[in-house]
Amino acid sequence: MAGNLTTGGGEDLLGDMNRKSANMDSLVVCFGEFLIDFVPTVGGVSLAEAPAFKKAPGGAPANVAVCVSRLGGSSAFIGKVGDDEFGHMLANILKENYVDNTGMRFDQSARTALAFVTLRADGEREFLFFRHPSADMRLHESELDINLINKAKIFHYGSISLIEEPCRSAQLAAMTIAKKSGSILSYDPNLRLPLWPSAEAAREGIMSIWEQADLIKVSEDEITFLTEGCDPYDDNVVMNKLFHPNLKLLIITEGSAGCRYYTKAFKGRVPGIKVKAVDTTGAGDAFVGGLLSSLASDLNLFQDEKGLREALAFANACGALTVTGRGAIPALPTKQAVVDALTKYNAS
C-alpha cells in the first residue's frame, strides 16, 4: 500500500533524494492530524453494506507533506499519533516517502485516530470518525519541534487541530513561531463538520485564525458554510467576506471544474482536467501539495499571474490524478505523471 513509491507515473522517488538536500531552503512543514482511513473495497455502499475495508494513511496535512515530497520537493510533518501499531506504521510511511518525520510525537495513552470513509456512487465521501480522544488531539506546545518550524519556507495547517486543547494551543504557538521566522503561512480549513461541537463552533474556529494566513485555499461548499449561505461564485462575496488585507493569495477549488484565484492585483480562473473519479479522498490535499511545491521554489508567483496560472494548472492536474485511485497517499502522483497528464491535456 504505502510502499508503492511510484504511484501515478513510475518516477522513482529515490531519484528525488539527490535534490532533497539542495531543497532544504524550500522546506514545506505541515502541521496537524495523521490517521488511518478505512475505505470500502467497493464504491456506492454504506458502511454497513461494505463487504470489506482497505486501510490507507490519511489526514490532510500529512497528505500534503507526502504530495510535496512525491513531486520532488522537501517536506516535513509535525503532529502526534498513538504509540501503537498504526502510529508507527504512519511514521514509517512518511519515512518511506522521504518526508521528515522528526516532528512526530507518540502518545502512550491515546490511540491513533481512525476514520471510516464511505464512497458514494459519485465518488464523494461520508465520514465516521473514531477520536475519543485520539492522539493527534493531545499534542502539547512543549512537544513542538521549534527548530524544524524555524526552517519552514512554507508552514501549512488546517482547522481540525483547533477543535480541542491542548492541540489548539500547540497549533497557535507553531503558527506564531513560523510567522516570526519569516515563513509563508498556508491555510486549508478542510471543514469536517462532524468533528466540531456545532456548526457555529466550526465557523468561529475556522475564522478565528483567518487573518493570519498568507495563502488560503477553500472549496465552494466551505465558502457557502463560512458565509452562512452566500453565493460562492460572487466575486463581491469572496472579496468582501473572505479576502483580508494581509492575504497574498486566495484559492477557491471547484472540483473537476478547476479553481479560481484572487490576489490584490489580479484574479482569474484555471480550468481543471476531466477524469473518471474513483475516490475523491485527498484530491484537495493533492491540489494544495502541487501548489505549495511550486510556491516553495518561487515565491514570486504571488505577483506573477502567468506563472501562478501555470502553477494552478499543475495543482489541478495533481488533484485530478489523485481521484483516479483509492485512498489519498497511495494515489498521490509523481511529478512526471503530472507533467505527462498536462502534456496530454494541452495536446487534446
PDB file of N, CA, C and O in Angstrom, residues 133-141 160-173:
ATOM      1  N   PRO A 133     -10.496  10.659  23.180  1.00  0.00           N
ATOM      2  CA  PRO A 133      -9.856  11.447  22.130  1.00  0.00           C
ATOM      3  C   PRO A 133      -8.794  10.596  21.438  1.00  0.00           C
ATOM      4  O   PRO A 133      -8.406   9.540  21.929  1.00  0.00           O
ATOM      5  N   SER A 134      -8.314  11.074  20.304  1.00  0.00           N
ATOM      6  CA  SER A 134      -7.212  10.409  19.612  1.00  0.00           C
ATOM      7  C   SER A 134      -5.918  11.175  19.870  1.00  0.00           C
ATOM      8  O   SER A 134      -5.930  12.320  20.337  1.00  0.00           O
ATOM      9  N   ALA A 135      -4.821  10.532  19.560  1.00  0.00           N
ATOM     10  CA  ALA A 135      -3.512  11.076  19.923  1.00  0.00           C
ATOM     11  C   ALA A 135      -3.253  12.442  19.293  1.00  0.00           C
ATOM     12  O   ALA A 135      -2.611  13.306  19.912  1.00  0.00           O
ATOM     13  N   ASP A 136      -3.736  12.658  18.062  1.00  0.00           N
ATOM     14  CA  ASP A 136      -3.458  13.933  17.388  1.00  0.00           C
ATOM     15  C   ASP A 136      -4.002  15.118  18.169  1.00  0.00           C
ATOM     16  O   ASP A 136      -3.463  16.228  18.087  1.00  0.00           O
ATOM     17  N   MET A 137      -5.063  14.894  18.949  1.00  0.00           N
ATOM     18  CA  MET A 137      -5.680  15.972  19.722  1.00  0.00           C
ATOM     19  C   MET A 137      -4.877  16.320  20.972  1.00  0.00           C
ATOM     20  O   MET A 137      -5.137  17.338  21.607  1.00  0.00           O
ATOM     21  N   ARG A 138      -3.888  15.491  21.288  1.00  0.00           N
ATOM     22  CA  ARG A 138      -3.170  15.640  22.561  1.00  0.00           C
ATOM     23  C   ARG A 138      -1.749  16.179  22.408  1.00  0.00           C
ATOM     24  O   ARG A 138      -0.935  16.073  23.314  1.00  0.00           O
ATOM     25  N   LEU A 139      -1.454  16.766  21.262  1.00  0.00           N
ATOM     26  CA  LEU A 139      -0.141  17.386  21.072  1.00  0.00           C
ATOM     27  C   LEU A 139      -0.050  18.658  21.911  1.00  0.00           C
ATOM     28  O   LEU A 139      -0.918  19.532  21.833  1.00  0.00           O
ATOM     29  N   HIS A 140       1.006  18.759  22.705  1.00  0.00           N
ATOM     30  CA  HIS A 140       1.219  19.911  23.577  1.00  0.00           C
ATOM     31  C   HIS A 140       2.221  20.888  22.949  1.00  0.00           C
ATOM     32  O   HIS A 140       3.114  20.477  22.195  1.00  0.00           O
ATOM     33  N   GLU A 141       2.078  22.147  23.290  1.00  0.00           N
ATOM     34  CA  GLU A 141       3.010  23.170  22.810  1.00  0.00           C
ATOM     35  C   GLU A 141       4.449  22.806  23.146  1.00  0.00           C
ATOM     36  O   GLU A 141       5.373  23.025  22.347  1.00  0.00           O
ATOM     37  N   ILE A 160      -8.681  21.394  11.922  1.00  0.00           N
ATOM     38  CA  ILE A 160      -9.103  20.309  12.806  1.00  0.00           C
ATOM     39  C   ILE A 160      -8.350  20.341  14.139  1.00  0.00           C
ATOM     40  O   ILE A 160      -8.920  20.025  15.194  1.00  0.00           O
ATOM     41  N   SER A 161      -7.104  20.774  14.105  1.00  0.00           N
ATOM     42  CA  SER A 161      -6.324  20.853  15.342  1.00  0.00           C
ATOM     43  C   SER A 161      -6.797  21.967  16.264  1.00  0.00           C
ATOM     44  O   SER A 161      -6.355  22.055  17.414  1.00  0.00           O
ATOM     45  N   LEU A 162      -7.685  22.821  15.777  1.00  0.00           N
ATOM     46  CA  LEU A 162      -8.212  23.910  16.610  1.00  0.00           C
ATOM     47  C   LEU A 162      -9.390  23.472  17.470  1.00  0.00           C
ATOM     48  O   LEU A 162      -9.832  24.219  18.345  1.00  0.00           O
ATOM     49  N   ILE A 163      -9.895  22.264  17.269  1.00  0.00           N
ATOM     50  CA  ILE A 163     -11.145  21.861  17.910  1.00  0.00           C
ATOM     51  C   ILE A 163     -10.989  21.642  19.404  1.00  0.00           C
ATOM     52  O   ILE A 163     -11.867  22.009  20.191  1.00  0.00           O
ATOM     53  N   GLU A 164      -9.874  21.055  19.817  1.00  0.00           N
ATOM     54  CA  GLU A 164      -9.681  20.685  21.225  1.00  0.00           C
ATOM     55  C   GLU A 164      -8.331  21.158  21.743  1.00  0.00           C
ATOM     56  O   GLU A 164      -7.360  21.254  20.982  1.00  0.00           O
ATOM     57  N   GLU A 165      -8.277  21.444  23.036  1.00  0.00           N
ATOM     58  CA  GLU A 165      -6.992  21.626  23.710  1.00  0.00           C
ATOM     59  C   GLU A 165      -6.457  20.242  24.103  1.00  0.00           C
ATOM     60  O   GLU A 165      -7.246  19.319  24.298  1.00  0.00           O
ATOM     61  N   PRO A 166      -5.126  20.069  24.182  1.00  0.00           N
ATOM     62  CA  PRO A 166      -4.079  21.091  24.074  1.00  0.00           C
ATOM     63  C   PRO A 166      -3.613  21.383  22.655  1.00  0.00           C
ATOM     64  O   PRO A 166      -2.793  22.266  22.433  1.00  0.00           O
ATOM     65  N   CYS A 167      -4.148  20.651  21.665  1.00  0.00           N
ATOM     66  CA  CYS A 167      -3.641  20.792  20.307  1.00  0.00           C
ATOM     67  C   CYS A 167      -3.873  22.191  19.743  1.00  0.00           C
ATOM     68  O   CYS A 167      -3.066  22.697  18.969  1.00  0.00           O
ATOM     69  N   ARG A 168      -4.985  22.804  20.159  1.00  0.00           N
ATOM     70  CA  ARG A 168      -5.269  24.149  19.661  1.00  0.00           C
ATOM     71  C   ARG A 168      -4.145  25.117  20.024  1.00  0.00           C
ATOM     72  O   ARG A 168      -3.645  25.862  19.169  1.00  0.00           O
ATOM     73  N   SER A 169      -3.742  25.094  21.278  1.00  0.00           N
ATOM     74  CA  SER A 169      -2.662  25.989  21.716  1.00  0.00           C
ATOM     75  C   SER A 169      -1.346  25.655  21.032  1.00  0.00           C
ATOM     76  O   SER A 169      -0.546  26.550  20.720  1.00  0.00           O
ATOM     77  N   ALA A 170      -1.127  24.367  20.772  1.00  0.00           N
ATOM     78  CA  ALA A 170       0.090  23.952  20.077  1.00  0.00           C
ATOM     79  C   ALA A 170       0.102  24.516  18.653  1.00  0.00           C
ATOM     80  O   ALA A 170       1.136  25.016  18.182  1.00  0.00           O
ATOM     81  N   GLN A 171      -1.053  24.463  17.984  1.00  0.00           N
ATOM     82  CA  GLN A 171      -1.102  24.999  16.623  1.00  0.00           C
ATOM     83  C   GLN A 171      -0.891  26.508  16.610  1.00  0.00           C
ATOM     84  O   GLN A 171      -0.135  27.030  15.780  1.00  0.00           O
ATOM     85  N   LEU A 172      -1.551  27.208  17.508  1.00  0.00           N
ATOM     86  CA  LEU A 172      -1.401  28.665  17.550  1.00  0.00           C
ATOM     87  C   LEU A 172       0.047  29.058  17.839  1.00  0.00           C
ATOM     88  O   LEU A 172       0.580  29.999  17.229  1.00  0.00           O
ATOM     89  N   ALA A 173       0.703  28.328  18.729  1.00  0.00           N
ATOM     90  CA  ALA A 173       2.110  28.599  19.040  1.00  0.00           C
ATOM     91  C   ALA A 173       2.993  28.332  17.828  1.00  0.00           C
ATOM     92  O   ALA A 173       3.914  29.113  17.514  1.00  0.00           O
TER      93      ALA A 173
END
